[in-house]
Short mmCIF file of C-alpha atoms in Angstrom, two decimals:
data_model
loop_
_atom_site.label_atom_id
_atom_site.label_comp_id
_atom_site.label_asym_id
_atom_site.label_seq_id
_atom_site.Cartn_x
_atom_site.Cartn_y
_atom_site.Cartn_z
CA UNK A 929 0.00 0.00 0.00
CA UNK A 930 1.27 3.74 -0.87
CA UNK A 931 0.40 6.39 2.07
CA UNK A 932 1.42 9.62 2.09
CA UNK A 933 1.79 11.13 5.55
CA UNK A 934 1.64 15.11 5.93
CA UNK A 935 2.74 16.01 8.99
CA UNK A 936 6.63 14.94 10.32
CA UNK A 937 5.49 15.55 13.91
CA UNK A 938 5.17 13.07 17.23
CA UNK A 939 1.76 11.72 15.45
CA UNK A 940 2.92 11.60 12.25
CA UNK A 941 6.51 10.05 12.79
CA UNK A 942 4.71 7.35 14.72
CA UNK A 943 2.09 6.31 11.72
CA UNK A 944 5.13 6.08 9.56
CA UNK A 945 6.92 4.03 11.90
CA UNK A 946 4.09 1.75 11.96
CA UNK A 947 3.37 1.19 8.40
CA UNK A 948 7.10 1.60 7.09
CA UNK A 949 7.93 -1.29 9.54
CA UNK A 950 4.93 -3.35 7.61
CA UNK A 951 6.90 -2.93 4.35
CA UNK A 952 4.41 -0.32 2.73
CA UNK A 953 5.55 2.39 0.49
CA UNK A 954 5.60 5.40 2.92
CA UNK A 955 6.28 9.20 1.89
CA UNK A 956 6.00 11.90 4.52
CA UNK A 957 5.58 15.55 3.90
CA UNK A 958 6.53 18.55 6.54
CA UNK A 959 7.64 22.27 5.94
CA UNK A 960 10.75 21.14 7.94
CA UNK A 961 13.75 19.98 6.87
CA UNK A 962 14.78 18.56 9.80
CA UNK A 963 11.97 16.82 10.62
CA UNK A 964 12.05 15.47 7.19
CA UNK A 965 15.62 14.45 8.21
CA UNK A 966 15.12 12.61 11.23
CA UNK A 967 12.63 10.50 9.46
CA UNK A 968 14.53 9.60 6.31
CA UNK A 969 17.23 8.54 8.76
CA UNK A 970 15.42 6.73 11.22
CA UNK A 971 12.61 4.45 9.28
CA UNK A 972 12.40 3.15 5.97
CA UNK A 973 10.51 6.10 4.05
CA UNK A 974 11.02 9.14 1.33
CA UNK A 975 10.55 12.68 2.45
CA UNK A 976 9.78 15.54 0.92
CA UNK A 977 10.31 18.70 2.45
CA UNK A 978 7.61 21.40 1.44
CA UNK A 979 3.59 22.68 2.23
CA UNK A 980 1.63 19.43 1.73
CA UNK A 981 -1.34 21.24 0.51
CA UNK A 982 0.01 22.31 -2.61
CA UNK A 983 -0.31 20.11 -5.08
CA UNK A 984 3.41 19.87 -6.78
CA UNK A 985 4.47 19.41 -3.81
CA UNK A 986 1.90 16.19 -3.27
CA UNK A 987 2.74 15.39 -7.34
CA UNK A 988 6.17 15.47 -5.91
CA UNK A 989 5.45 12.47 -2.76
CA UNK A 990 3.62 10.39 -5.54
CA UNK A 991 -0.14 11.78 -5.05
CA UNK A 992 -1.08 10.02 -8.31
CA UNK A 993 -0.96 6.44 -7.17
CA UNK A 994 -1.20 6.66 -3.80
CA UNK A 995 -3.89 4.68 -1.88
CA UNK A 996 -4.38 6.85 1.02
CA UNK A 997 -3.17 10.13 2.00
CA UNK A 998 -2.90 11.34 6.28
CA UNK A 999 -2.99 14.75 6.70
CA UNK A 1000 -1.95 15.25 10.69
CA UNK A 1001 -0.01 18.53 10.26
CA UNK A 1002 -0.53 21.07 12.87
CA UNK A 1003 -2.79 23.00 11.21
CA UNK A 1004 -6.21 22.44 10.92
CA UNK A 1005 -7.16 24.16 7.51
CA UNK A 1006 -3.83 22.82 5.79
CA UNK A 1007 -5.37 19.42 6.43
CA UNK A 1008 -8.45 19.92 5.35
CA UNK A 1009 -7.07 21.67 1.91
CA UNK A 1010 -4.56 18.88 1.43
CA UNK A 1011 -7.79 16.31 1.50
CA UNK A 1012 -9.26 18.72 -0.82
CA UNK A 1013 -6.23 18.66 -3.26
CA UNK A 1014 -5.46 15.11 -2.91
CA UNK A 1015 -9.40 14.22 -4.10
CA UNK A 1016 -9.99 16.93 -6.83
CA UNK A 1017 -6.46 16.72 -8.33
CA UNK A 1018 -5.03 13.26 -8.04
CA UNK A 1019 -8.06 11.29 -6.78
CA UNK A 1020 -6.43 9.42 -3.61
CA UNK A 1021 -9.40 7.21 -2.75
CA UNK A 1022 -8.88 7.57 1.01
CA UNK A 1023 -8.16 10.67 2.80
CA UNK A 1024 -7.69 10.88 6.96
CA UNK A 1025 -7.54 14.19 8.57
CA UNK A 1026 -6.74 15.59 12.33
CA UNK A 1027 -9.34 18.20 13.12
CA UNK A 1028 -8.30 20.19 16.52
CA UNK A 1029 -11.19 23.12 16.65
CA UNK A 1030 -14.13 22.00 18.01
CA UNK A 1031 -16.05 24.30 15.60
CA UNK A 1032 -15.43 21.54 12.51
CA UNK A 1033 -16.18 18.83 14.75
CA UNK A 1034 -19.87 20.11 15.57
CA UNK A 1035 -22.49 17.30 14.41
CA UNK A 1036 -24.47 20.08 12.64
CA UNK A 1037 -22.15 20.44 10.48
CA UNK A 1038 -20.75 17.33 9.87
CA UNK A 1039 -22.07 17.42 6.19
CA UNK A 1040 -19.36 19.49 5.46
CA UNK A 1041 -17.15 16.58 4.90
CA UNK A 1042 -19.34 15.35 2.64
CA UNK A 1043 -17.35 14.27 -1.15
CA UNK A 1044 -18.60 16.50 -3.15
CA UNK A 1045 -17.85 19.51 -0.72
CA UNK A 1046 -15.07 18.84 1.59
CA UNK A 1047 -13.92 15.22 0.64
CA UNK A 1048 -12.49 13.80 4.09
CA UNK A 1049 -13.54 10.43 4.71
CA UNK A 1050 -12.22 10.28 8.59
CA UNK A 1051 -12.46 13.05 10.70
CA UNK A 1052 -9.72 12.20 13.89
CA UNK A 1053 -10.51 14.67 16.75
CA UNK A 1054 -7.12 14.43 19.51
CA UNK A 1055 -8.91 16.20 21.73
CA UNK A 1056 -12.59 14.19 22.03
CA UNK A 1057 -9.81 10.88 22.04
CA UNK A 1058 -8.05 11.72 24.85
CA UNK A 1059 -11.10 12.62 26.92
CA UNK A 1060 -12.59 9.59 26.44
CA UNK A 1061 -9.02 7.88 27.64
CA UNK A 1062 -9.75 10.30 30.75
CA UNK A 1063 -13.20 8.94 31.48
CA UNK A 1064 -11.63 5.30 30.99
CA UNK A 1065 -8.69 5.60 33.20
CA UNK A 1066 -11.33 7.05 36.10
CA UNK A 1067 -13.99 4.30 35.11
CA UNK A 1068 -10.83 1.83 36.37
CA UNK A 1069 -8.18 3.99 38.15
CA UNK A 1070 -6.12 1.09 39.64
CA UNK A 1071 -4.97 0.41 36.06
CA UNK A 1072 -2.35 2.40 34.42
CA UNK A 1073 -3.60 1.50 30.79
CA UNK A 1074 -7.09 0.37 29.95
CA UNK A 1075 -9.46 0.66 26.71
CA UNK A 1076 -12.68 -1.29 25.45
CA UNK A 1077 -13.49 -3.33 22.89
CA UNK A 1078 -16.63 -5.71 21.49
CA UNK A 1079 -19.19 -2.35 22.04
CA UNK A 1080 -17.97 -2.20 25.74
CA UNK A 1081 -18.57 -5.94 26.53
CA UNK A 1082 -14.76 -6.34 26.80
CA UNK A 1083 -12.07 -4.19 28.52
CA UNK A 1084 -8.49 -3.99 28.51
CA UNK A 1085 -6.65 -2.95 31.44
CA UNK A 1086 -2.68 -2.19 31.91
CA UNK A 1087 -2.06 -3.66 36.08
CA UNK A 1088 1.27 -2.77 37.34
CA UNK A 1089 1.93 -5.30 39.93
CA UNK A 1090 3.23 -5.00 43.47
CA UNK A 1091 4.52 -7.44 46.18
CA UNK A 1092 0.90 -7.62 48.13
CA UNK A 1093 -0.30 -9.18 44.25
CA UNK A 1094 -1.87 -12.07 45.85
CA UNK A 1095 -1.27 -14.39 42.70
CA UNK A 1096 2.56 -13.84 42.30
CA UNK A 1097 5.13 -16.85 41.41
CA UNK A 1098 1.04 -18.38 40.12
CA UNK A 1099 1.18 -20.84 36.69
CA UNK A 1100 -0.75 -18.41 34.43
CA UNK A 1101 -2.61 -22.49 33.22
CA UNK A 1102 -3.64 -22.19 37.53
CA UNK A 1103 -5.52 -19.01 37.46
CA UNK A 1104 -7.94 -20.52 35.00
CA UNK A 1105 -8.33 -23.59 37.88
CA UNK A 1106 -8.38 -20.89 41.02
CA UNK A 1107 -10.28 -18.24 39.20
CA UNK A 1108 -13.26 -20.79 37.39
CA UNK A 1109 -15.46 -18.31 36.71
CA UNK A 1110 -13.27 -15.13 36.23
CA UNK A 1111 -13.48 -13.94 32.63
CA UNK A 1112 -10.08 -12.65 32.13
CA UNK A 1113 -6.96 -13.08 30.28
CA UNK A 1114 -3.48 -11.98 30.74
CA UNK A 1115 -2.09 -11.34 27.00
CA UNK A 1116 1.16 -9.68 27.69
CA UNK A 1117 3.60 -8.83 30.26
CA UNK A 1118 6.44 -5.87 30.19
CA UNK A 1119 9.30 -7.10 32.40
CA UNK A 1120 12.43 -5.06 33.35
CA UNK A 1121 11.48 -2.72 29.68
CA UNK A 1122 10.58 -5.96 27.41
CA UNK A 1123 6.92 -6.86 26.45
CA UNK A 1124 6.27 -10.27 25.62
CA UNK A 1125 3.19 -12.93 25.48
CA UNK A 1126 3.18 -14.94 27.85
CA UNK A 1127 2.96 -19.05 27.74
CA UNK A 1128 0.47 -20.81 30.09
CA UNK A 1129 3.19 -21.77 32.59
CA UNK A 1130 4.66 -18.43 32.62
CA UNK A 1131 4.97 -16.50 36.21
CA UNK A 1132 4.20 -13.13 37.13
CA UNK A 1133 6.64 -11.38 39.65
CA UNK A 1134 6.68 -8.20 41.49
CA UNK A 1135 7.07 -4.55 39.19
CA UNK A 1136 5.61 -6.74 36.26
CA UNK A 1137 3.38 -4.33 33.69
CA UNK A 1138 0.51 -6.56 32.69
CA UNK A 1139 -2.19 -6.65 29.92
CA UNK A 1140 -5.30 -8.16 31.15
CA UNK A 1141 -8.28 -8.67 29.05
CA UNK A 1142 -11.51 -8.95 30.87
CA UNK A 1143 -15.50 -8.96 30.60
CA UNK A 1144 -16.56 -5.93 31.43
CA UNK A 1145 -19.05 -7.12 34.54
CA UNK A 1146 -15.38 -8.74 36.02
CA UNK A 1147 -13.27 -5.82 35.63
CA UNK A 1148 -13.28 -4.90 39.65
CA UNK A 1149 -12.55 -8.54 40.40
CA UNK A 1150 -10.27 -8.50 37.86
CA UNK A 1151 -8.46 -5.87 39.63
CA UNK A 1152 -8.98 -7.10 42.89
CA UNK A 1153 -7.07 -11.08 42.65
CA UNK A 1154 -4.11 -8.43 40.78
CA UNK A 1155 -4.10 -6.90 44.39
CA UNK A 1156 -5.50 -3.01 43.30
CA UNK A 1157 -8.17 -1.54 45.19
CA UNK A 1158 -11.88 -1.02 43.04
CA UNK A 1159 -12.60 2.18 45.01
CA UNK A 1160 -15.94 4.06 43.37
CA UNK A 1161 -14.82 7.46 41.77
CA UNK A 1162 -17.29 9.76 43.90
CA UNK A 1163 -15.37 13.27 43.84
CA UNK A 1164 -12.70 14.31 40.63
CA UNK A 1165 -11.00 17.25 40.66
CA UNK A 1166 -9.96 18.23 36.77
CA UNK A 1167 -7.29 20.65 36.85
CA UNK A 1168 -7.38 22.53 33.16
CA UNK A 1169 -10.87 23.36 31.37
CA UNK A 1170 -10.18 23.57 27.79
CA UNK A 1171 -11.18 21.20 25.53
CA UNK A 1172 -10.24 18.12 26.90
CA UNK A 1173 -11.29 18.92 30.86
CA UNK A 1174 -14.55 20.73 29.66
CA UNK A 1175 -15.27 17.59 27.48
CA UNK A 1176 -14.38 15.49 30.48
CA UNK A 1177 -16.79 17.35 33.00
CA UNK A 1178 -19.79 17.26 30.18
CA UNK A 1179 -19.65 13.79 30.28
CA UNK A 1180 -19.50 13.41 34.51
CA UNK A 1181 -22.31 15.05 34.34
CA UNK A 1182 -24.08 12.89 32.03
CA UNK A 1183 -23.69 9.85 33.83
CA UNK A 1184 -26.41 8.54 35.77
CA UNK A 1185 -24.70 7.76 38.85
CA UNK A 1186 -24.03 11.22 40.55
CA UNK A 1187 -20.06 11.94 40.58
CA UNK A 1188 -18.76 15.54 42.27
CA UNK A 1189 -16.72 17.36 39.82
CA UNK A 1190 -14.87 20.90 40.14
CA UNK A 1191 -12.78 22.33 37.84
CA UNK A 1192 -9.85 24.20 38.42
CA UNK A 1193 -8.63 26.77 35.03
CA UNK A 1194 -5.70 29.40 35.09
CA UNK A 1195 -7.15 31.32 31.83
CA UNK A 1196 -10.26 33.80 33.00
CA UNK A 1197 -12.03 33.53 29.46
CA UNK A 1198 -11.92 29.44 29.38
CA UNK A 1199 -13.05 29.82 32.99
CA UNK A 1200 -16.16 31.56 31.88
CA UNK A 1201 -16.79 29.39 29.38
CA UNK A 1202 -16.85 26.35 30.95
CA UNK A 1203 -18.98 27.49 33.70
CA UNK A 1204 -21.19 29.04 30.83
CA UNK A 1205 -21.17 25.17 29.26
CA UNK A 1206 -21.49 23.42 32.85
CA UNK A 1207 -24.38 22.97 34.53
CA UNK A 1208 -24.03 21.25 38.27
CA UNK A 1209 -19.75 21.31 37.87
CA UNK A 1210 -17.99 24.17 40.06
CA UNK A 1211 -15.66 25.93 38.29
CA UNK A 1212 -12.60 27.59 39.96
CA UNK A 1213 -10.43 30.16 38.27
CA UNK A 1214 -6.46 30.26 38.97
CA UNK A 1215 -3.59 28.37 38.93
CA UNK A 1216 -4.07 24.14 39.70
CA UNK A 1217 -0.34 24.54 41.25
CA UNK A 1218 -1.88 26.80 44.25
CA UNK A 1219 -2.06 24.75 47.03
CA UNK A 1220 -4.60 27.18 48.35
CA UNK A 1221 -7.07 27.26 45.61
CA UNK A 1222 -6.37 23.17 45.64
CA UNK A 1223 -7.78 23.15 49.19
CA UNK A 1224 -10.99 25.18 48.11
CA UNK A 1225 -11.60 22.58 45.51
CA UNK A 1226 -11.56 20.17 49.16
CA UNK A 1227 -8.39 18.05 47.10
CA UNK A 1228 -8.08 15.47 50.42
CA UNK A 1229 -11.39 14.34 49.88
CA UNK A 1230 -11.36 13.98 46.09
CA UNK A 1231 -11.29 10.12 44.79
CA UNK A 1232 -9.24 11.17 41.56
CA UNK A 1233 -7.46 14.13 40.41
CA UNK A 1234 -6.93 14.52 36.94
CA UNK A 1235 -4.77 17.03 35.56
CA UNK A 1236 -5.11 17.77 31.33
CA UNK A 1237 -3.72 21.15 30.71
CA UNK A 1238 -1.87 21.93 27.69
CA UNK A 1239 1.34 21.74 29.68
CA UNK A 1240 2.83 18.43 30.46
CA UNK A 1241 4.88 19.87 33.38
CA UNK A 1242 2.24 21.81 35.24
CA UNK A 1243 0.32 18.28 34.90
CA UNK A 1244 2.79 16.71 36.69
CA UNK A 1245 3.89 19.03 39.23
CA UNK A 1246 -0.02 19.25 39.74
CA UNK A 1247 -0.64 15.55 39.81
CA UNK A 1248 2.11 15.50 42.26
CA UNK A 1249 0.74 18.49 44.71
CA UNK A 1250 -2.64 16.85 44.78
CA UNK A 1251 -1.45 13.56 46.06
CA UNK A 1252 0.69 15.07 48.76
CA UNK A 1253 -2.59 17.34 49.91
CA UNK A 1254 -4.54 14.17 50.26
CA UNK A 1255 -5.38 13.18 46.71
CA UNK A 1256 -4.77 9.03 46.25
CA UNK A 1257 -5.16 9.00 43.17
CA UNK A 1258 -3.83 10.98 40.07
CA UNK A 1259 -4.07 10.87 36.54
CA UNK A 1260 -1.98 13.50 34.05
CA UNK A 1261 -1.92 14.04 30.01
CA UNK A 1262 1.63 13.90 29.11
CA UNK A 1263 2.44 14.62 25.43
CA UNK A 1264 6.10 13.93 26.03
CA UNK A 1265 7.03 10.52 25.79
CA UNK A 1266 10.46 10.82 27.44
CA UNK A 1267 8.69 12.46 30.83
CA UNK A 1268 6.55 8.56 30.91
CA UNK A 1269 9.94 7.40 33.02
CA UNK A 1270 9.14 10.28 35.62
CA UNK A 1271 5.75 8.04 36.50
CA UNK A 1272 7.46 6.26 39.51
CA UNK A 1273 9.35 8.20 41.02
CA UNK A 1274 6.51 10.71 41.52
CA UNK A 1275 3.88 8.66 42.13
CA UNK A 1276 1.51 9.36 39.34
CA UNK A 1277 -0.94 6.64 39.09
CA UNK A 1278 -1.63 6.74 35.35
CA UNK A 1279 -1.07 8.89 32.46
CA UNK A 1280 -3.07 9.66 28.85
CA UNK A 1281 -0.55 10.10 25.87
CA UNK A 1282 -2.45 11.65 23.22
CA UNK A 1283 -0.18 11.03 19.95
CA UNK A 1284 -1.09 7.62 21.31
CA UNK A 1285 -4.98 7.81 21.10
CA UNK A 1286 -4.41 9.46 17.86
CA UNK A 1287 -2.20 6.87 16.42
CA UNK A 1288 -4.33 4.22 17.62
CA UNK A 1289 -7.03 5.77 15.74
CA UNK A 1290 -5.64 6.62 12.30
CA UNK A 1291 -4.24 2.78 12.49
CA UNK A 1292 -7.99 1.53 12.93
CA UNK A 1293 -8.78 3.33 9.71
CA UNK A 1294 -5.41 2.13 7.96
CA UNK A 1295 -5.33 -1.72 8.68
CA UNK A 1296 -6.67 -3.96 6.18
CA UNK A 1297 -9.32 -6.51 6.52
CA UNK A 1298 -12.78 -5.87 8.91
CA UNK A 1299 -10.59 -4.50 11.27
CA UNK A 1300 -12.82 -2.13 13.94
CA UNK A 1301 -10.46 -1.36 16.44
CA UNK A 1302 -6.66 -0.71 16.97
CA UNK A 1303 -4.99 0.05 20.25
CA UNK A 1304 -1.09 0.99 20.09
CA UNK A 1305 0.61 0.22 23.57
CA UNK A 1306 3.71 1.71 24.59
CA UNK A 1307 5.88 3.43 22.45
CA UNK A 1308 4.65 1.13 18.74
CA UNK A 1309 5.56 -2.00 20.95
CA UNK A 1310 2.60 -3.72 20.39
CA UNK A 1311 -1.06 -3.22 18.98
CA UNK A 1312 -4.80 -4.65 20.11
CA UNK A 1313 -6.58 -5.19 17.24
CA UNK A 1314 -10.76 -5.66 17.09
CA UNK A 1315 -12.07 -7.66 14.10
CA UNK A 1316 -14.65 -9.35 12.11
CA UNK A 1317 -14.11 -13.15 11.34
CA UNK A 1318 -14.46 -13.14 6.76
CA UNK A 1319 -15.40 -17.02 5.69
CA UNK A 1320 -12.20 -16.35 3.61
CA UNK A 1321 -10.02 -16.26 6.90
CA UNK A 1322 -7.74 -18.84 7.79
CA UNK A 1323 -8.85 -18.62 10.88
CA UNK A 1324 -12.81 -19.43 10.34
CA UNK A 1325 -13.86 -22.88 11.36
CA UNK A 1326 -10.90 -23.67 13.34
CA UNK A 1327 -10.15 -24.09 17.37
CA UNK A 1328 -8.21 -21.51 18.52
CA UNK A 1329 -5.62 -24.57 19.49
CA UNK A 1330 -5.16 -25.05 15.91
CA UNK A 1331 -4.95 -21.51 14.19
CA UNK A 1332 -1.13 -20.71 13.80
CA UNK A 1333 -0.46 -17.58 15.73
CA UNK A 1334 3.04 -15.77 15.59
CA UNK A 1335 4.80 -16.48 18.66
CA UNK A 1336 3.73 -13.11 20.09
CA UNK A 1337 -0.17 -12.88 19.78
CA UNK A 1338 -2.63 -13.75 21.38
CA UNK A 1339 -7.13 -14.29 20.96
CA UNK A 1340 -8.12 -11.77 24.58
CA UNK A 1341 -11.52 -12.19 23.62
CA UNK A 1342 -14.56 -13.54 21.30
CA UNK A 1343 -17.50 -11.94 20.55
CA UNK A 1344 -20.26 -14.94 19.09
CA UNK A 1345 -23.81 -13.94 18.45
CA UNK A 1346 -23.49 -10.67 20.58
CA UNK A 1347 -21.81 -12.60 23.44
CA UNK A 1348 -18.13 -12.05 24.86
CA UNK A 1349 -16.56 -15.10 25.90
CA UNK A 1350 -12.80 -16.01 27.31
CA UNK A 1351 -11.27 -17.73 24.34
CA UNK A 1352 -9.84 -21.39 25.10
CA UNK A 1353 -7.93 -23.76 23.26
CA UNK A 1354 -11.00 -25.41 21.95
CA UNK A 1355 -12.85 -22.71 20.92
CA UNK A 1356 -13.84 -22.35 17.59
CA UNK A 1357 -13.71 -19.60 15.77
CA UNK A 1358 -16.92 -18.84 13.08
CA UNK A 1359 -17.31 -16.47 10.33
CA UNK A 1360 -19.28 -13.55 11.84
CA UNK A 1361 -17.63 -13.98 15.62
CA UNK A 1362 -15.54 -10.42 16.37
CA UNK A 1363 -12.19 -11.46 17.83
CA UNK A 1364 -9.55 -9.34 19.77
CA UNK A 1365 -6.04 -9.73 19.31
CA UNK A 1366 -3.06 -8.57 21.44
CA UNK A 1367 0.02 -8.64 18.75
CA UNK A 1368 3.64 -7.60 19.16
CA UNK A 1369 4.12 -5.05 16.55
CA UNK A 1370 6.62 -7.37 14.39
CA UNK A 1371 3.49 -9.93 14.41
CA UNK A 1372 1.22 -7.66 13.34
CA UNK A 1373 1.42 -8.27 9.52
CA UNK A 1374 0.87 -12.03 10.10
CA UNK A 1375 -2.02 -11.34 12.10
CA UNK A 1376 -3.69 -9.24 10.03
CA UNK A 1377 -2.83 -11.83 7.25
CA UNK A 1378 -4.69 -14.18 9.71
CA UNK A 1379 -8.18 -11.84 9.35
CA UNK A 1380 -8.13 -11.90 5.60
CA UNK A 1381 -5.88 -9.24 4.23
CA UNK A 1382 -7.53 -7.25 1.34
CA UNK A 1383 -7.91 -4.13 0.07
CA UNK A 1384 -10.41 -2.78 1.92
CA UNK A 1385 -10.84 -0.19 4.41
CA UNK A 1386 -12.94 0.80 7.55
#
């Protein structure tokens, strides 16, 4: 497949990575050089330095026979023009863009994107992505990672273990015989930096990262035999109320059971907004470092705090104030990858990366086959991926004991007739069932080989 990829940043660097590493024919565009550079350099792709809306420059990356242009540059209206260029001039049959202002993204206007006026045929909002990661992470807060699949039925959750785990030095095969009834799955384990997937007899040890799929009625006993607390999330503190922390409170206050939210926002304007656009949230204006303002927001008897300002510091400087006014448990945005290692040492209990979310959902739109969901973990390490069973797979028909997986993936969970089940070695997989997957990202290709590769998108 030929992609070209506008955009040389975080988001953009990362699709490339993924695809290049898949052997497609990858060209990325950016205004800067160096950018353009450390690409080139680093993964298996062409640049082309220049403004990836105009269209020599796109005639330049090989617009005419591509198969599907990404336009994830920083701007907003280059991405939309370069969707516009690549269908009116060179005809790219599928065209992904990143949309930041909330003013495109309005559902009253969503004809707009229509092809005969704007011609984009996914619209990826970072911002609505990474507040639904925020409203996952406080649905299970004892879980650094976690992310749903099969409409909800199904959930993946990221448990970093401790020495009180109650199942350590445990046969993986004996939690199935201990555990009868417990829908749930380990699929992969980080150890000392490596991620791998693990064999029935493998062990789990203290400061172990696991990958647990589970039903979504098991999650807090899930979390529980793992050794984490299931505490209900009554009172959230959300320090920053643009986008993502207004989009965050909106949805608090749509859920039926009542939760106590207040948020905290330095900028007087954004302030006044979101207490324009709130209706039973208090909002606080000034600065979510203040430990005085913290204490009017009553931060040692919040549940959660979760701090998603446009500043990856003042997250975690504020993550790490809350916790030692009272806080137990905090949850930050981080944009830099590089400040993940910081995590321990200050205590933050989980984080949302959000060139993550946005990778993981350009990918969904990029893999081939029914492929409805793709979850990147880590940095590219490994991917979840949600699918339809074709009659043309090599899987259909057969017992999960007999389908030849790569060495580092693994079934989570099946979806038959509506129902999520825990996948076992005789379980056979139908045309029609929805699978999930948990692949190493060097598996991947095989996998999706495994779901019917073809060329056709979702």
């Amino acid at each position: 497949m030929k992609v070209i990829i506008c955009g040389a940043g975080q988001v953009g660097w990362q699709i490339a990575r993924h695809l290049s590493g898949e052997k497609n024919d990858v060209t990325i565009v950016d205004m800067n050089a160096d950018l353009i550079r450390r690409a080139t350099d680093a993964l298996d792709v062409q640049g082309i330095a220049g403004h990836a809306s105009y269209p020599d420059v796109l005639e330049r990356a090989g617009a005419r026979d591509a198969d599907m242009i990404i336009a994830a540059t920083q701007s907003d209206e280059v991405n939309m023009v370069t969707c516009q260029v690549a269908h009116s001039i060179f005809a790219v049959p599928r065209k992904i863009a990143r949309l930041r202002a909330q003013s495109y993204l309005t559902a009253i206007y969503s004809d707009l994107y229509r092809r005969d006026h704007m011609p984009i045929d996914v619209v990826i909002s970072p911002e609505r992505e990474v507040a639904e990661a925020a409203l996952q992470r406080l649905a299970a807060p004892a879980a650094f990672d976690t992310e749903s699949f099969l409409r909800g039925q199904a959930q993946l959750l990221g448990i970093a273990l401790d020495e009180d785990c109650p199942v350590l030095r445990t046969p993986l095969r004996q939690l199935t015989d201990l555990f009868s009834t417990l829908r749930a799955l380990v699929v992969g384990v980080r150890r000392e930096g490596t991620l791998f997937a693990p064999e029935p007899g493998d062990q789990l040890f203290p400061d172990d990262q696991i990958y647990v799929f589970a039903h979504v009625d098991d999650v807090n006993r899930t979390l529980e035999i793992f050794g984490k607390s299931t505490k209900k999330q009554e009172r959230v503190v959300i320090i920053g109320g643009g986008n993502v922390g207004l989009s965050v409170a909106k949805a608090l206050e749509a859920r039926e059971e009542r939760i106590r939210a207040k948020v905290i926002e330095k900028d007087r304007r954004q302030a006044e907004i979101a207490a324009d656009a709130l209706e039973r949230t208090i909002v606080l204006n000034g600065d979510g470092l203040d430990i005085n303002l913290l204490a009017e927001a009553n931060i040692e008897r919040a549940d959660a705090v979760l701090a998603v300002t446009d500043d990856d510091k003042t997250n975690l400087l504020a993550a790490v104030r809350a916790k030692m006014a009272g806080c137990p448990m905090a949850i930050c945005l981080v944009n830099d990858p590089s400040l993940v290692s910081l995590m321990g040492a200050l205590e933050v209990d989980a984080y949302i990366n959000p060139r993550a979310t946005t990778v993981s959902s350009i990918l969904r739109h990029v893999r081939h086959g029914r492929v409805r969901g793709v979850y990147s973990i880590g940095d590219a390490e490994a991917e979840v991926l949600e699918a339809q069973v074709l009659s043309t797979s090599p899987m259909s028909g057969k017992r999960v004991q007999d389908i030849d997986f790569p060495e580092g993936a693994l079934v989570g969970a099946v979806m038959k007739a509506g129902k999520v089940i825990l996948p076992r070695g005789d379980t056979r997989i139908e045309e029609g069932d929805m699978v999930v997957i948990f692949a190493l990202s060097a598996d991947v290709p095989e996998v999706e080989r495994l779901l019917q590769v073809s060329i056709d998108f979702f």
